Tab-separated table of C-alpha atoms in Angstrom:
chain	number	residue	atom	x	y	z
A	15	MET	CA	-0.014	-0.124	0.225
A	16	LEU	CA	1.377	3.501	-1.049
A	17	PHE	CA	0.552	6.997	0.820
A	18	ASN	CA	-0.567	8.230	-3.123
A	19	SER	CA	-2.908	4.865	-3.481
A	20	ILE	CA	-6.493	4.991	-3.767
A	21	GLU	CA	-7.073	2.626	-0.892
A	22	PHE	CA	-4.449	4.306	1.317
A	23	ILE	CA	-6.050	8.102	0.870
A	24	PHE	CA	-9.881	6.781	0.902
A	25	ALA	CA	-10.235	3.875	2.968
A	26	PHE	CA	-7.043	3.128	5.321
A	27	LEU	CA	-5.814	6.490	6.449
A	28	PRO	CA	-9.791	7.783	6.710
A	29	LEU	CA	-10.617	4.656	9.152
A	30	THR	CA	-7.308	4.403	11.014
A	31	TYR	CA	-7.763	8.367	11.748
A	32	ALA	CA	-11.567	8.199	12.608
A	33	VAL	CA	-10.790	5.534	14.967
A	34	PHE	CA	-7.965	6.629	17.180
A	35	TRP	CA	-9.411	9.628	17.576
A	36	LEU	CA	-12.041	8.210	19.008
A	37	LEU	CA	-10.556	5.730	21.275
A	38	PRO	CA	-10.333	7.126	25.329
A	39	SER	CA	-6.741	5.998	25.938
A	40	ALA	CA	-2.948	5.789	25.453
A	41	ARG	CA	-3.280	1.883	25.750
A	42	LEU	CA	-5.795	1.662	22.929
A	43	ARG	CA	-4.151	4.000	20.680
A	44	TYR	CA	-0.909	2.370	21.437
A	45	VAL	CA	-3.047	-1.217	20.024
A	46	TRP	CA	-4.644	0.835	17.716
A	47	LEU	CA	-1.925	2.530	15.795
A	48	THR	CA	0.067	-1.354	15.988
A	49	LEU	CA	-2.641	-3.120	14.479
A	50	ALA	CA	-2.865	-0.154	11.481
A	51	GLY	CA	0.693	-0.504	11.187
A	52	TYR	CA	0.795	-4.375	11.024
A	53	VAL	CA	-2.328	-3.906	8.530
A	54	PHE	CA	-0.120	-1.689	6.086
A	55	TYR	CA	2.921	-3.985	6.521
A	56	GLY	CA	1.178	-6.715	5.371
A	57	TRP	CA	-1.029	-5.488	2.161
A	58	TRP	CA	2.093	-6.719	0.514
A	59	ASP	CA	2.731	-9.977	1.745
A	60	PRO	CA	1.617	-10.786	5.558
A	61	ARG	CA	3.761	-13.560	6.019
A	62	PHE	CA	6.759	-10.731	6.441
A	63	CYS	CA	5.063	-9.210	9.643
A	64	LEU	CA	5.751	-11.840	12.042
A	65	LEU	CA	9.544	-11.132	10.984
A	66	MET	CA	9.324	-8.135	12.161
A	67	ALA	CA	6.942	-8.839	15.459
A	68	PHE	CA	9.675	-11.154	15.982
A	69	SER	CA	12.472	-8.195	15.855
A	70	THR	CA	10.302	-5.670	17.905
A	71	LEU	CA	10.167	-8.637	20.760
A	72	VAL	CA	13.645	-9.217	20.991
A	73	SER	CA	14.950	-5.582	20.891
A	74	TYR	CA	12.170	-4.962	23.759
A	75	VAL	CA	13.031	-7.972	25.989
A	76	ALA	CA	16.675	-6.779	25.681
A	77	GLY	CA	15.284	-3.109	26.516
A	78	LEU	CA	13.631	-4.775	29.551
A	79	GLY	CA	16.928	-6.384	29.836
A	80	MET	CA	18.835	-3.713	30.366
A	81	LEU	CA	16.226	-1.791	33.234
A	82	ARG	CA	17.421	-4.594	35.370
A	83	HIS	CA	21.188	-3.977	34.899
A	84	PRO	CA	22.895	-0.710	35.338
A	85	VAL	CA	25.487	1.164	33.118
A	86	GLY	CA	28.461	-0.828	32.957
A	87	SER	CA	27.426	-4.016	34.292
A	88	PRO	CA	29.028	-6.544	32.637
A	89	ARG	CA	25.393	-8.062	31.705
A	90	ARG	CA	24.007	-4.899	30.172
A	91	LYS	CA	26.534	-5.310	27.084
A	92	LEU	CA	24.552	-8.913	26.439
A	93	PHE	CA	21.539	-7.254	25.940
A	94	LEU	CA	23.228	-5.181	23.424
A	95	VAL	CA	24.932	-7.659	21.775
A	96	VAL	CA	22.294	-10.394	21.234
A	97	PRO	CA	19.572	-8.442	19.669
A	98	ILE	CA	22.036	-6.577	17.884
A	99	SER	CA	23.361	-9.820	16.284
A	100	VAL	CA	19.685	-11.297	15.585
A	101	ASP	CA	18.854	-8.192	13.818
A	102	LEU	CA	21.620	-7.981	11.770
A	103	ALA	CA	21.363	-11.526	10.588
A	104	LEU	CA	18.120	-11.103	9.826
A	105	LEU	CA	18.823	-8.147	7.392
A	106	GLY	CA	21.883	-10.178	6.442
A	107	PHE	CA	20.036	-13.423	5.408
A	108	PHE	CA	17.060	-11.476	3.580
A	109	LYS	CA	18.853	-8.852	2.059
A	110	TYR	CA	22.568	-9.559	1.555
A	111	THR	CA	22.512	-13.336	1.235
A	112	ASN	CA	22.268	-13.491	-2.690
A	113	PHE	CA	24.596	-10.404	-3.100
A	114	ALA	CA	27.469	-12.889	-1.189
A	115	LEU	CA	26.513	-15.920	-3.774
A	116	ASP	CA	26.264	-14.157	-6.650
A	117	THR	CA	29.822	-12.358	-5.656
A	118	ALA	CA	31.540	-15.149	-5.227
A	119	ARG	CA	29.895	-16.762	-8.427
A	120	SER	CA	31.565	-13.754	-10.014
A	121	ILE	CA	34.943	-13.985	-8.571
A	122	SER	CA	35.796	-17.728	-8.867
A	123	SER	CA	34.985	-17.318	-12.553
A	124	LEU	CA	37.547	-14.314	-12.853
A	125	VAL	CA	39.889	-16.885	-11.015
A	126	GLY	CA	39.431	-19.569	-13.686
A	127	ALA	CA	37.652	-21.937	-11.261
A	128	PRO	CA	33.895	-21.396	-11.666
A	129	VAL	CA	32.080	-22.713	-9.038
A	130	ASP	CA	28.583	-23.646	-9.677
A	131	VAL	CA	26.577	-21.605	-6.721
A	132	PRO	CA	22.855	-21.042	-6.234
A	133	HIS	CA	21.036	-18.370	-6.372
A	134	LEU	CA	18.404	-18.785	-3.349
A	135	ASP	CA	14.447	-17.771	-4.209
A	136	ILE	CA	14.805	-15.032	-1.198
A	137	ILE	CA	12.190	-12.381	-1.043
A	138	LEU	CA	13.211	-9.204	0.771
A	139	PRO	CA	10.906	-7.606	3.227
A	140	ILE	CA	9.601	-4.033	2.148
A	141	GLY	CA	11.015	-1.945	4.976
A	142	ILE	CA	13.205	-4.485	7.107
A	143	SER	CA	15.970	-1.892	6.718
A	144	PHE	CA	14.070	0.664	7.950
A	145	TYR	CA	12.662	-0.960	10.811
A	146	THR	CA	16.409	-2.684	11.738
A	147	PHE	CA	17.519	0.882	12.078
A	148	HIS	CA	14.456	1.658	14.332
A	149	THR	CA	15.379	-0.879	16.781
A	150	ILE	CA	19.133	-0.726	16.856
A	151	SER	CA	19.064	2.662	17.728
A	152	TYR	CA	16.632	2.139	20.048
A	153	ILE	CA	19.012	-0.753	21.893
A	154	VAL	CA	22.395	1.252	21.451
A	155	ASP	CA	20.489	4.404	23.232
A	156	ALA	CA	19.432	2.462	25.766
A	157	TYR	CA	22.898	0.783	26.512
A	158	ARG	CA	24.461	4.388	26.420
A	159	GLY	CA	21.623	5.757	28.626
A	160	THR	CA	20.242	8.269	26.071
A	161	ILE	CA	16.996	6.723	26.534
A	162	THR	CA	15.173	4.879	29.284
A	163	PRO	CA	13.574	1.688	27.638
A	164	THR	CA	9.884	1.616	28.075
A	165	ARG	CA	7.937	-0.992	29.989
A	166	ASN	CA	5.133	-0.763	27.380
A	167	LEU	CA	5.492	-3.412	24.633
A	168	TRP	CA	2.345	-1.659	22.970
A	169	GLU	CA	4.375	1.618	22.974
A	170	PHE	CA	7.442	-0.079	21.453
A	171	ALA	CA	5.581	-1.533	19.134
A	172	THR	CA	4.089	1.536	18.372
A	173	TYR	CA	7.537	2.826	17.476
A	174	VAL	CA	8.548	0.181	15.184
A	175	SER	CA	5.437	-0.579	13.144
A	176	LEU	CA	4.523	3.375	13.141
A	177	PHE	CA	3.370	2.905	9.204
A	178	SER	CA	3.926	6.536	7.995
A	179	GLN	CA	7.100	5.520	8.558
A	180	LEU	CA	7.296	1.860	8.193
A	181	VAL	CA	8.316	1.051	4.635
A	182	ALA	CA	10.407	4.316	3.147
A	183	GLY	CA	11.729	6.480	6.184
A	184	PRO	CA	12.485	8.736	7.739
A	185	ILE	CA	13.996	6.882	10.372
A	186	VAL	CA	13.331	7.830	13.585
A	187	ARG	CA	14.839	7.520	16.812
A	188	PHE	CA	12.793	6.800	19.834
A	189	ARG	CA	14.094	9.755	21.851
A	190	GLN	CA	12.838	11.652	18.887
A	191	ILE	CA	9.004	11.071	19.398
A	192	GLU	CA	9.240	9.348	23.466
A	193	GLU	CA	7.567	12.266	24.511
A	194	ASP	CA	4.641	12.245	22.086
A	195	LEU	CA	4.520	8.764	22.321
A	196	GLU	CA	4.171	9.042	26.015
A	197	ALA	CA	1.725	11.560	25.701
A	198	ILE	CA	-0.306	10.041	23.136
A	199	GLY	CA	-3.651	9.580	25.258
A	200	THR	CA	-4.305	13.323	25.723
A	201	SER	CA	-3.157	14.559	22.420
A	202	SER	CA	-5.468	17.455	21.250
A	203	ARG	CA	-6.734	16.118	17.614
A	204	THR	CA	-6.484	19.797	16.545
A	205	ARG	CA	-3.229	20.985	17.430
A	206	TRP	CA	-1.432	20.075	14.887
A	207	LEU	CA	-3.825	19.064	12.250
A	208	GLY	CA	-3.467	21.642	9.744
A	209	ARG	CA	0.051	21.505	9.609
A	210	GLY	CA	-0.227	17.582	8.741
A	211	VAL	CA	-2.443	18.137	6.188
A	212	SER	CA	-0.319	20.670	4.679
A	213	PHE	CA	2.874	18.336	5.234
A	214	PHE	CA	0.722	15.801	3.264
A	215	CYS	CA	-0.572	17.270	0.630
A	216	ILE	CA	2.883	18.842	-0.366
A	217	GLY	CA	4.393	15.249	-0.197
A	218	LEU	CA	1.666	14.531	-2.232
A	219	VAL	CA	2.110	17.330	-5.354
A	220	GLU	CA	6.284	16.411	-4.560
A	221	LYS	CA	5.498	12.537	-5.641
A	222	VAL	CA	2.461	12.488	-7.928
A	223	LEU	CA	3.010	15.733	-10.164
A	224	VAL	CA	6.062	16.625	-10.191
A	225	ALA	CA	8.395	12.785	-9.272
A	226	ASP	CA	6.315	10.651	-11.520
A	227	THR	CA	5.665	13.364	-14.203
A	228	LEU	CA	9.363	12.881	-14.522
A	229	ALA	CA	9.479	9.349	-14.423
A	230	ALA	CA	6.775	9.139	-17.243
A	231	MET	CA	9.523	10.982	-19.529
A	232	VAL	CA	12.955	9.752	-17.903
A	233	ASP	CA	12.335	6.057	-17.683
A	234	PRO	CA	11.334	5.220	-21.375
A	235	ALA	CA	14.610	7.451	-21.949
A	236	LEU	CA	16.994	5.871	-19.964
A	237	ALA	CA	15.409	2.494	-21.322
A	238	ARG	CA	16.893	3.117	-24.715
A	239	TRP	CA	20.086	5.184	-24.003
A	240	THR	CA	22.047	3.963	-26.695
A	241	GLU	CA	19.534	5.797	-29.557
A	242	LEU	CA	20.063	9.717	-27.099
A	243	SER	CA	22.393	11.967	-28.179
A	244	THR	CA	24.631	14.057	-26.443
A	245	SER	CA	21.757	16.252	-24.989
A	246	GLY	CA	19.381	14.201	-24.573
A	247	THR	CA	21.234	11.965	-22.387
A	248	TRP	CA	21.989	14.675	-19.972
A	249	LEU	CA	18.491	16.142	-19.836
A	250	ALA	CA	17.458	11.962	-18.912
A	251	VAL	CA	20.277	12.367	-16.169
A	252	LEU	CA	19.105	15.026	-14.995
A	253	GLY	CA	15.604	14.760	-15.369
A	254	TYR	CA	16.624	11.225	-13.050
A	255	THR	CA	18.238	13.263	-10.230
A	256	PHE	CA	15.164	15.276	-9.911
A	257	GLN	CA	13.095	12.602	-10.161
A	258	LEU	CA	14.695	10.743	-7.700
A	259	LEU	CA	14.658	13.651	-5.469
A	260	PHE	CA	11.338	14.298	-5.605
A	261	ASP	CA	10.315	10.855	-5.307
A	262	PHE	CA	11.752	10.906	-1.810
A	263	SER	CA	11.422	13.884	-0.603
A	264	GLY	CA	7.649	13.682	-1.319
A	265	TYR	CA	7.502	10.523	0.053
A	266	SER	CA	9.339	11.681	3.497
A	267	THR	CA	7.014	14.527	3.452
A	268	MET	CA	3.748	12.682	3.092
A	269	ALA	CA	5.481	11.141	6.263
A	270	VAL	CA	5.882	13.653	8.372
A	271	GLY	CA	2.260	15.179	7.872
A	272	LEU	CA	0.826	11.654	8.664
A	273	GLY	CA	2.663	11.747	11.973
A	274	PHE	CA	1.650	15.450	12.986
A	275	LEU	CA	-2.566	13.933	12.159
A	276	PHE	CA	-1.968	11.652	15.184
A	277	ALA	CA	0.046	13.965	17.255
A	278	ILE	CA	3.499	12.604	16.340
A	279	ARG	CA	6.365	15.094	15.274
A	280	ILE	CA	8.479	13.021	13.028
A	281	PRO	CA	11.679	15.334	11.710
A	282	GLN	CA	12.008	16.446	8.509
A	283	ASN	CA	14.438	14.021	6.369
A	284	PHE	CA	15.039	16.858	3.258
A	285	ASN	CA	16.270	20.395	3.256
A	286	SER	CA	16.902	21.392	-0.242
A	287	PRO	CA	19.713	19.002	-0.879
A	288	TYR	CA	20.186	20.479	-4.253
A	289	GLN	CA	20.905	23.661	-2.479
A	290	ALA	CA	24.182	22.538	-0.452
A	291	LEU	CA	27.510	24.362	-1.132
A	292	ASN	CA	30.112	21.096	-0.495
A	293	PRO	CA	29.482	17.570	0.028
A	294	SER	CA	29.285	17.636	3.844
A	295	ASP	CA	26.310	20.366	3.716
A	296	PHE	CA	24.464	17.860	1.291
A	297	TRP	CA	24.727	15.409	3.523
A	298	GLU	CA	23.090	17.471	5.996
A	299	ARG	CA	20.350	18.042	3.884
A	300	TRP	CA	19.817	14.714	2.029
A	301	HIS	CA	18.365	11.513	3.743
A	302	ILE	CA	19.091	13.463	6.622
A	303	SER	CA	17.716	10.533	9.278
A	304	LEU	CA	20.374	8.398	7.514
A	305	SER	CA	23.636	10.499	7.696
A	306	SER	CA	22.508	11.234	11.392
A	307	CYS	CA	22.366	7.758	12.175
A	308	LEU	CA	25.409	6.908	10.143
A	309	ARG	CA	27.252	9.517	11.884
A	310	ASP	CA	26.075	8.770	15.701
A	311	TYR	CA	26.330	4.685	15.403
A	312	LEU	CA	28.985	4.576	12.984
A	313	TYR	CA	31.454	7.417	12.252
A	314	ILE	CA	31.839	8.580	15.676
A	315	PRO	CA	32.309	5.534	17.309
A	316	LEU	CA	34.847	4.150	14.777
A	317	GLY	CA	36.578	7.716	15.699
A	318	GLY	CA	35.399	10.352	13.747
A	319	ASN	CA	38.125	12.916	12.919
A	320	ARG	CA	39.821	12.681	16.631
A	321	PHE	CA	42.450	10.803	15.462
A	322	GLY	CA	44.611	12.728	12.413
A	323	THR	CA	43.386	13.111	9.105
A	324	TRP	CA	44.304	9.118	8.207
A	325	ASN	CA	41.652	7.969	10.198
A	326	THR	CA	39.314	10.254	9.649
A	327	TYR	CA	39.316	9.513	5.866
A	328	ARG	CA	39.446	5.411	6.972
A	329	ASN	CA	36.703	6.477	8.765
A	330	LEU	CA	34.192	8.382	6.248
A	331	MET	CA	35.071	5.689	3.545
A	332	LEU	CA	33.730	3.018	5.794
A	333	THR	CA	30.790	4.635	6.818
A	334	MET	CA	29.799	5.629	3.381
A	335	LEU	CA	30.930	2.242	1.887
A	336	PHE	CA	28.211	0.777	4.786
A	337	GLY	CA	25.811	3.515	3.850
A	338	GLY	CA	25.862	2.338	-0.058
A	339	LEU	CA	25.423	-0.994	0.777
A	340	TRP	CA	22.258	-0.098	3.516
A	341	HIS	CA	21.039	1.411	0.232
A	342	GLY	CA	21.162	-2.171	-2.162
A	343	ALA	CA	22.878	-5.044	-2.119
A	344	SER	CA	25.008	-4.360	-5.195
A	345	TRP	CA	28.123	-3.224	-6.453
A	346	THR	CA	27.046	-0.440	-8.307
A	347	PHE	CA	25.962	0.820	-4.296
A	348	VAL	CA	29.099	0.258	-2.807
A	349	PHE	CA	30.621	2.110	-5.798
A	350	TRP	CA	28.210	4.670	-5.016
A	351	GLY	CA	29.078	5.182	-1.491
A	352	PHE	CA	32.267	4.623	-2.254
A	353	TYR	CA	32.728	7.698	-4.757
A	354	HIS	CA	30.507	9.623	-1.833
A	355	GLY	CA	33.144	8.887	0.673
A	356	VAL	CA	35.825	10.169	-1.994
A	357	LEU	CA	34.088	13.668	-2.460
A	358	LEU	CA	33.867	14.110	1.600
A	359	CYS	CA	37.458	13.036	1.715
A	360	ALA	CA	38.300	15.204	-1.197
A	361	TYR	CA	36.693	17.645	1.005
């Protein structure tokens, strides 16, 4: 189900919104938003709801474990390592298994010793990269003492399965919406209503009128790229550049608007990235939720820029290579991450 689909705009959203604001307590609203999130996620393939539920329970139990053990306790680290290992193992299996197998097959052919490596019939669950980041950031923040893990299972399930940002982001950290989740039982329906409608409509215009219109012209051109002239090639590439921006930005803006409709303030994910003055400025404007997560959970723990120039280069390259792989399991995305890492190092 997409935000711009008929069933979402005229059925799912009105029903979810109406029932949510009729429910009298925080607990009932948590349950309703969780169920709505699972219906939204399961619209594509309900089997993968079990995968998200399992990941949710593992991280929730780990949070409870951290409440029992103070910061610095050896056992506390166990509740950090185990859930992150589980989450990464699930993500690795579904997203990267065939990438690893295909790479092994290609390398064996290049060295003249071809091996018959199978290609497994694995379906990639939509949104698994996003909700995995949600659960991992929650566990890491709880371990660091940045947040206090919630004892309310339904509150945590609401956070993980929040349909507005479940399948395409933004990547929302628990601490960013914790205050709104805690106050969800007494929230005002009208306080953010106008802002929510405005954000959703602006995002809808970006996605449907701009991105989809550009796609209708760009996709056929790129499909027959051998026939394009030099000017036609430039126009197609520039068209795709803006299609990509308005498609992703539009979807993120709609997600922010949907959050406001349910009194949850989701941070914005784009800030005019093509007005950036340098590569660093670009990554402070483009997919802000991802770049800030990569910074806080990978770049800074690796050492950031604290240990000299060459270590800074190394940390930038590793961070961007991981960011490339997170986007997709292919060498194209690895090169994309490498390219942006080089840009940041050069800057």
